[in-house]
């Protein structure tokens, strides 16, 4: 069932016509989520190795805890730039792999595929916002490592919260329309979908 849904959706990556049943769509979304999660972990491994190497180096040298925190912050800032870029690319690729399936799911419930522009727009906003605020985010992370500056870091995070929440609007649209019941029989977008 799941493999059939994944194969079908991958074979129809650029097909915006027709209809997809709920289970076909959600199995494919689950596949994309797991794939993105695994790739995200693989991308994060070098960052954690680097941070732990710095900590172990500092401990073996009998280093000052303040100096170790400073070295970790420097390491983290460099690695986080890569993380932000890599995760942004991954988000764009996931959206490209997802969009046609969501349009077909919208069609199956009797809605126009243009609704899919909402999650696409929120993802694009999230990527652009991540690049625009990359240096500020790194500053917050470095500040948060120093106990004296944690209050400032918290205030900066709260300031950014409404902007980062925009991406979740797209997720809510996908969930809301993705769970709707299929229209019985044919509709203006085609015959009833094949269920895998």
PDB file of C-alpha atoms in Angstrom:
ATOM      1  CA  UNK A   1       0.000   0.000   0.000  1.00  0.00           C
ATOM      2  CA  UNK A   2       2.615   2.550   1.082  1.00  0.00           C
ATOM      3  CA  UNK A   3       5.148   1.557  -1.581  1.00  0.00           C
ATOM      4  CA  UNK A   4       2.505   1.761  -4.302  1.00  0.00           C
ATOM      5  CA  UNK A   5       1.566   5.269  -3.167  1.00  0.00           C
ATOM      6  CA  UNK A   6       5.200   6.391  -3.096  1.00  0.00           C
ATOM      7  CA  UNK A   7       5.932   4.929  -6.541  1.00  0.00           C
ATOM      8  CA  UNK A   8       2.812   6.522  -7.986  1.00  0.00           C
ATOM      9  CA  UNK A   9       3.582   9.985  -6.591  1.00  0.00           C
ATOM     10  CA  UNK A  10       7.240   9.847  -7.631  1.00  0.00           C
ATOM     11  CA  UNK A  11       6.200   8.807 -11.140  1.00  0.00           C
ATOM     12  CA  UNK A  12       3.808  11.795 -11.276  1.00  0.00           C
ATOM     13  CA  UNK A  13       6.039  14.543  -9.819  1.00  0.00           C
ATOM     14  CA  UNK A  14       5.072  17.042 -12.517  1.00  0.00           C
ATOM     15  CA  UNK A  15       1.508  15.882 -13.106  1.00  0.00           C
ATOM     16  CA  UNK A  16      -0.844  18.514 -11.700  1.00  0.00           C
ATOM     17  CA  UNK A  17      -3.976  17.000 -13.214  1.00  0.00           C
ATOM     18  CA  UNK A  18      -6.204  14.279 -11.872  1.00  0.00           C
ATOM     19  CA  UNK A  19      -6.915  13.222  -8.327  1.00  0.00           C
ATOM     20  CA  UNK A  20      -5.100  11.521  -5.444  1.00  0.00           C
ATOM     21  CA  UNK A  21      -6.901   9.662  -2.678  1.00  0.00           C
ATOM     22  CA  UNK A  22      -6.231  10.577   0.957  1.00  0.00           C
ATOM     23  CA  UNK A  23      -4.221   7.486   1.736  1.00  0.00           C
ATOM     24  CA  UNK A  24      -2.077   7.861  -1.394  1.00  0.00           C
ATOM     25  CA  UNK A  25      -1.323  11.450  -0.444  1.00  0.00           C
ATOM     26  CA  UNK A  26      -0.597  10.802   3.246  1.00  0.00           C
ATOM     27  CA  UNK A  27       1.622   7.779   2.614  1.00  0.00           C
ATOM     28  CA  UNK A  28       3.650   9.948   0.253  1.00  0.00           C
ATOM     29  CA  UNK A  29       3.793  12.808   2.782  1.00  0.00           C
ATOM     30  CA  UNK A  30       4.987  10.331   5.427  1.00  0.00           C
ATOM     31  CA  UNK A  31       7.692   9.116   3.031  1.00  0.00           C
ATOM     32  CA  UNK A  32       8.852  12.709   2.350  1.00  0.00           C
ATOM     33  CA  UNK A  33       8.825  13.512   6.083  1.00  0.00           C
ATOM     34  CA  UNK A  34      10.940  10.464   6.958  1.00  0.00           C
ATOM     35  CA  UNK A  35      13.319  11.154   4.071  1.00  0.00           C
ATOM     36  CA  UNK A  36      13.738  14.796   5.098  1.00  0.00           C
ATOM     37  CA  UNK A  37      14.255  13.782   8.740  1.00  0.00           C
ATOM     38  CA  UNK A  38      16.964  11.231   7.865  1.00  0.00           C
ATOM     39  CA  UNK A  39      18.768  13.627   5.518  1.00  0.00           C
ATOM     40  CA  UNK A  40      18.553  16.346   8.193  1.00  0.00           C
ATOM     41  CA  UNK A  41      20.219  14.042  10.726  1.00  0.00           C
ATOM     42  CA  UNK A  42      22.957  13.104   8.248  1.00  0.00           C
ATOM     43  CA  UNK A  43      23.586  16.799   7.533  1.00  0.00           C
ATOM     44  CA  UNK A  44      23.758  17.571  11.284  1.00  0.00           C
ATOM     45  CA  UNK A  45      26.298  14.861  12.153  1.00  0.00           C
ATOM     46  CA  UNK A  46      29.398  16.915  11.163  1.00  0.00           C
ATOM     47  CA  UNK A  47      28.203  19.796  13.353  1.00  0.00           C
ATOM     48  CA  UNK A  48      27.876  17.586  16.417  1.00  0.00           C
ATOM     49  CA  UNK A  49      31.203  15.862  15.752  1.00  0.00           C
ATOM     50  CA  UNK A  50      32.887  19.254  15.486  1.00  0.00           C
ATOM     51  CA  UNK A  51      31.310  20.556  18.695  1.00  0.00           C
ATOM     52  CA  UNK A  52      32.160  17.440  20.697  1.00  0.00           C
ATOM     53  CA  UNK A  53      35.711  17.451  19.324  1.00  0.00           C
ATOM     54  CA  UNK A  54      36.125  21.016  20.563  1.00  0.00           C
ATOM     55  CA  UNK A  55      34.770  20.095  23.999  1.00  0.00           C
ATOM     56  CA  UNK A  56      37.002  17.014  24.328  1.00  0.00           C
ATOM     57  CA  UNK A  57      39.997  19.017  23.149  1.00  0.00           C
ATOM     58  CA  UNK A  58      39.310  21.674  25.767  1.00  0.00           C
ATOM     59  CA  UNK A  59      38.863  19.092  28.513  1.00  0.00           C
ATOM     60  CA  UNK A  60      42.069  17.240  27.596  1.00  0.00           C
ATOM     61  CA  UNK A  61      43.978  20.551  27.625  1.00  0.00           C
ATOM     62  CA  UNK A  62      42.459  21.384  31.006  1.00  0.00           C
ATOM     63  CA  UNK A  63      41.032  24.512  29.475  1.00  0.00           C
ATOM     64  CA  UNK A  64      39.117  27.312  31.102  1.00  0.00           C
ATOM     65  CA  UNK A  65      35.329  26.686  30.891  1.00  0.00           C
ATOM     66  CA  UNK A  66      34.766  30.233  29.603  1.00  0.00           C
ATOM     67  CA  UNK A  67      37.330  29.714  26.844  1.00  0.00           C
ATOM     68  CA  UNK A  68      35.736  26.373  25.944  1.00  0.00           C
ATOM     69  CA  UNK A  69      32.324  28.020  25.628  1.00  0.00           C
ATOM     70  CA  UNK A  70      33.823  30.694  23.394  1.00  0.00           C
ATOM     71  CA  UNK A  71      35.497  28.077  21.186  1.00  0.00           C
ATOM     72  CA  UNK A  72      32.273  26.060  21.009  1.00  0.00           C
ATOM     73  CA  UNK A  73      30.324  29.178  20.028  1.00  0.00           C
ATOM     74  CA  UNK A  74      32.779  29.919  17.226  1.00  0.00           C
ATOM     75  CA  UNK A  75      32.568  26.323  15.982  1.00  0.00           C
ATOM     76  CA  UNK A  76      28.794  26.354  16.242  1.00  0.00           C
ATOM     77  CA  UNK A  77      28.428  29.602  14.303  1.00  0.00           C
ATOM     78  CA  UNK A  78      30.444  28.226  11.384  1.00  0.00           C
ATOM     79  CA  UNK A  79      28.539  24.956  11.333  1.00  0.00           C
ATOM     80  CA  UNK A  80      25.148  26.637  11.677  1.00  0.00           C
ATOM     81  CA  UNK A  81      25.693  28.679   8.507  1.00  0.00           C
ATOM     82  CA  UNK A  82      26.039  25.407   6.646  1.00  0.00           C
ATOM     83  CA  UNK A  83      23.000  23.964   8.450  1.00  0.00           C
ATOM     84  CA  UNK A  84      20.784  26.900   7.495  1.00  0.00           C
ATOM     85  CA  UNK A  85      21.802  26.693   3.839  1.00  0.00           C
ATOM     86  CA  UNK A  86      21.453  22.900   3.708  1.00  0.00           C
ATOM     87  CA  UNK A  87      18.070  22.892   5.463  1.00  0.00           C
ATOM     88  CA  UNK A  88      16.801  25.642   3.165  1.00  0.00           C
ATOM     89  CA  UNK A  89      17.783  23.635   0.101  1.00  0.00           C
ATOM     90  CA  UNK A  90      16.141  20.559   1.620  1.00  0.00           C
ATOM     91  CA  UNK A  91      12.928  22.517   2.285  1.00  0.00           C
ATOM     92  CA  UNK A  92      12.801  23.735  -1.321  1.00  0.00           C
ATOM     93  CA  UNK A  93      13.397  20.232  -2.691  1.00  0.00           C
ATOM     94  CA  UNK A  94      10.737  18.757  -0.403  1.00  0.00           C
ATOM     95  CA  UNK A  95       8.258  21.391  -1.568  1.00  0.00           C
ATOM     96  CA  UNK A  96       9.015  20.630  -5.210  1.00  0.00           C
ATOM     97  CA  UNK A  97       8.529  16.900  -4.604  1.00  0.00           C
ATOM     98  CA  UNK A  98       5.311  17.545  -2.680  1.00  0.00           C
ATOM     99  CA  UNK A  99       3.415  20.189  -4.642  1.00  0.00           C
ATOM    100  CA  UNK A 100       1.919  18.106  -7.483  1.00  0.00           C
ATOM    101  CA  UNK A 101       0.617  15.483  -5.036  1.00  0.00           C
ATOM    102  CA  UNK A 102      -1.045  18.210  -2.955  1.00  0.00           C
ATOM    103  CA  UNK A 103      -2.674  19.739  -6.036  1.00  0.00           C
ATOM    104  CA  UNK A 104      -4.109  16.322  -6.974  1.00  0.00           C
ATOM    105  CA  UNK A 105      -5.319  15.857  -3.363  1.00  0.00           C
ATOM    106  CA  UNK A 106      -7.074  19.228  -3.558  1.00  0.00           C
ATOM    107  CA  UNK A 107      -8.673  18.161  -6.832  1.00  0.00           C
ATOM    108  CA  UNK A 108      -9.874  14.942  -5.239  1.00  0.00           C
ATOM    109  CA  UNK A 109     -11.736  16.911  -2.572  1.00  0.00           C
ATOM    110  CA  UNK A 110     -13.181  19.214  -5.240  1.00  0.00           C
ATOM    111  CA  UNK A 111     -10.977  22.271  -4.649  1.00  0.00           C
ATOM    112  CA  UNK A 112      -8.816  24.255  -7.022  1.00  0.00           C
ATOM    113  CA  UNK A 113      -5.127  23.424  -7.079  1.00  0.00           C
ATOM    114  CA  UNK A 114      -4.272  27.091  -6.589  1.00  0.00           C
ATOM    115  CA  UNK A 115      -4.754  26.616  -2.850  1.00  0.00           C
ATOM    116  CA  UNK A 116      -1.390  24.849  -2.976  1.00  0.00           C
ATOM    117  CA  UNK A 117       0.189  28.262  -3.533  1.00  0.00           C
ATOM    118  CA  UNK A 118      -0.294  28.984   0.180  1.00  0.00           C
ATOM    119  CA  UNK A 119       2.102  26.327   1.518  1.00  0.00           C
ATOM    120  CA  UNK A 120       4.529  27.053  -1.326  1.00  0.00           C
ATOM    121  CA  UNK A 121       4.506  30.774  -0.452  1.00  0.00           C
ATOM    122  CA  UNK A 122       5.014  30.104   3.256  1.00  0.00           C
ATOM    123  CA  UNK A 123       7.951  27.759   2.527  1.00  0.00           C
ATOM    124  CA  UNK A 124       9.541  30.342   0.229  1.00  0.00           C
ATOM    125  CA  UNK A 125       9.013  32.981   2.932  1.00  0.00           C
ATOM    126  CA  UNK A 126      10.661  30.665   5.486  1.00  0.00           C
ATOM    127  CA  UNK A 127      13.713  30.103   3.280  1.00  0.00           C
ATOM    128  CA  UNK A 128      14.103  33.798   2.440  1.00  0.00           C
ATOM    129  CA  UNK A 129      13.630  34.750   6.104  1.00  0.00           C
ATOM    130  CA  UNK A 130      16.247  32.181   7.164  1.00  0.00           C
ATOM    131  CA  UNK A 131      18.815  33.709   4.815  1.00  0.00           C
ATOM    132  CA  UNK A 132      17.930  37.285   5.773  1.00  0.00           C
ATOM    133  CA  UNK A 133      18.263  36.600   9.498  1.00  0.00           C
ATOM    134  CA  UNK A 134      21.104  34.081   9.417  1.00  0.00           C
ATOM    135  CA  UNK A 135      23.645  36.355  11.116  1.00  0.00           C
ATOM    136  CA  UNK A 136      21.137  37.443  13.776  1.00  0.00           C
ATOM    137  CA  UNK A 137      20.254  33.816  14.507  1.00  0.00           C
ATOM    138  CA  UNK A 138      23.934  32.957  14.898  1.00  0.00           C
ATOM    139  CA  UNK A 139      24.354  35.931  17.225  1.00  0.00           C
ATOM    140  CA  UNK A 140      21.446  34.688  19.358  1.00  0.00           C
ATOM    141  CA  UNK A 141      22.968  31.218  19.543  1.00  0.00           C
ATOM    142  CA  UNK A 142      26.370  32.562  20.562  1.00  0.00           C
ATOM    143  CA  UNK A 143      24.765  34.889  23.128  1.00  0.00           C
ATOM    144  CA  UNK A 144      22.691  32.048  24.555  1.00  0.00           C
ATOM    145  CA  UNK A 145      25.863  30.103  25.345  1.00  0.00           C
ATOM    146  CA  UNK A 146      26.962  32.839  27.750  1.00  0.00           C
ATOM    147  CA  UNK A 147      24.796  32.691  30.895  1.00  0.00           C
ATOM    148  CA  UNK A 148      25.043  36.474  31.340  1.00  0.00           C
ATOM    149  CA  UNK A 149      23.480  37.096  27.909  1.00  0.00           C
ATOM    150  CA  UNK A 150      20.704  34.521  27.961  1.00  0.00           C
ATOM    151  CA  UNK A 151      18.009  37.103  28.682  1.00  0.00           C
ATOM    152  CA  UNK A 152      19.005  39.099  25.567  1.00  0.00           C
ATOM    153  CA  UNK A 153      19.029  35.942  23.481  1.00  0.00           C
ATOM    154  CA  UNK A 154      15.559  35.038  24.726  1.00  0.00           C
ATOM    155  CA  UNK A 155      14.254  38.509  23.828  1.00  0.00           C
ATOM    156  CA  UNK A 156      15.685  38.193  20.307  1.00  0.00           C
ATOM    157  CA  UNK A 157      14.037  34.788  19.885  1.00  0.00           C
ATOM    158  CA  UNK A 158      10.661  36.162  20.965  1.00  0.00           C
ATOM    159  CA  UNK A 159      11.015  39.007  18.476  1.00  0.00           C
ATOM    160  CA  UNK A 160      11.510  36.508  15.622  1.00  0.00           C
ATOM    161  CA  UNK A 161       8.723  34.123  16.671  1.00  0.00           C
ATOM    162  CA  UNK A 162       5.850  35.676  14.649  1.00  0.00           C
ATOM    163  CA  UNK A 163       7.894  35.534  11.451  1.00  0.00           C
ATOM    164  CA  UNK A 164       8.931  31.932  11.912  1.00  0.00           C
ATOM    165  CA  UNK A 165       5.302  30.993  12.623  1.00  0.00           C
ATOM    166  CA  UNK A 166       4.342  31.936   9.046  1.00  0.00           C
ATOM    167  CA  UNK A 167       5.682  28.593   7.782  1.00  0.00           C
ATOM    168  CA  UNK A 168       3.214  26.770  10.045  1.00  0.00           C
ATOM    169  CA  UNK A 169       0.305  28.411   8.239  1.00  0.00           C
ATOM    170  CA  UNK A 170       1.274  26.382   5.170  1.00  0.00           C
ATOM    171  CA  UNK A 171       1.439  23.188   7.234  1.00  0.00           C
ATOM    172  CA  UNK A 172      -2.042  23.863   8.631  1.00  0.00           C
ATOM    173  CA  UNK A 173      -3.409  24.384   5.103  1.00  0.00           C
ATOM    174  CA  UNK A 174      -1.915  21.058   4.010  1.00  0.00           C
ATOM    175  CA  UNK A 175      -3.332  19.220   7.009  1.00  0.00           C
ATOM    176  CA  UNK A 176      -6.741  20.894   6.754  1.00  0.00           C
ATOM    177  CA  UNK A 177      -7.258  20.204   3.057  1.00  0.00           C
ATOM    178  CA  UNK A 178      -5.321  16.932   3.083  1.00  0.00           C
ATOM    179  CA  UNK A 179      -7.729  15.218   5.463  1.00  0.00           C
ATOM    180  CA  UNK A 180     -10.892  16.154   3.572  1.00  0.00           C
ATOM    181  CA  UNK A 181     -12.996  13.327   2.208  1.00  0.00           C
ATOM    182  CA  UNK A 182     -12.762  12.430  -1.476  1.00  0.00           C
ATOM    183  CA  UNK A 183     -15.712  13.390  -3.634  1.00  0.00           C
ATOM    184  CA  UNK A 184     -17.628  10.309  -4.697  1.00  0.00           C
ATOM    185  CA  UNK A 185     -17.372   9.331  -8.350  1.00  0.00           C
ATOM    186  CA  UNK A 186     -15.978  11.628 -11.014  1.00  0.00           C
ATOM    187  CA  UNK A 187     -15.685  15.367 -10.440  1.00  0.00           C
ATOM    188  CA  UNK A 188     -14.539  18.245 -12.662  1.00  0.00           C
ATOM    189  CA  UNK A 189     -10.889  17.183 -12.174  1.00  0.00           C
ATOM    190  CA  UNK A 190     -11.300  13.594 -13.324  1.00  0.00           C
ATOM    191  CA  UNK A 191     -12.383  10.116 -12.410  1.00  0.00           C
ATOM    192  CA  UNK A 192     -12.236   8.811  -8.864  1.00  0.00           C
ATOM    193  CA  UNK A 193      -8.609   8.171  -7.921  1.00  0.00           C
ATOM    194  CA  UNK A 194      -6.947   4.770  -7.844  1.00  0.00           C
ATOM    195  CA  UNK A 195      -6.353   3.677  -4.290  1.00  0.00           C
ATOM    196  CA  UNK A 196      -3.102   1.873  -3.508  1.00  0.00           C
TER     197      UNK A 196
END
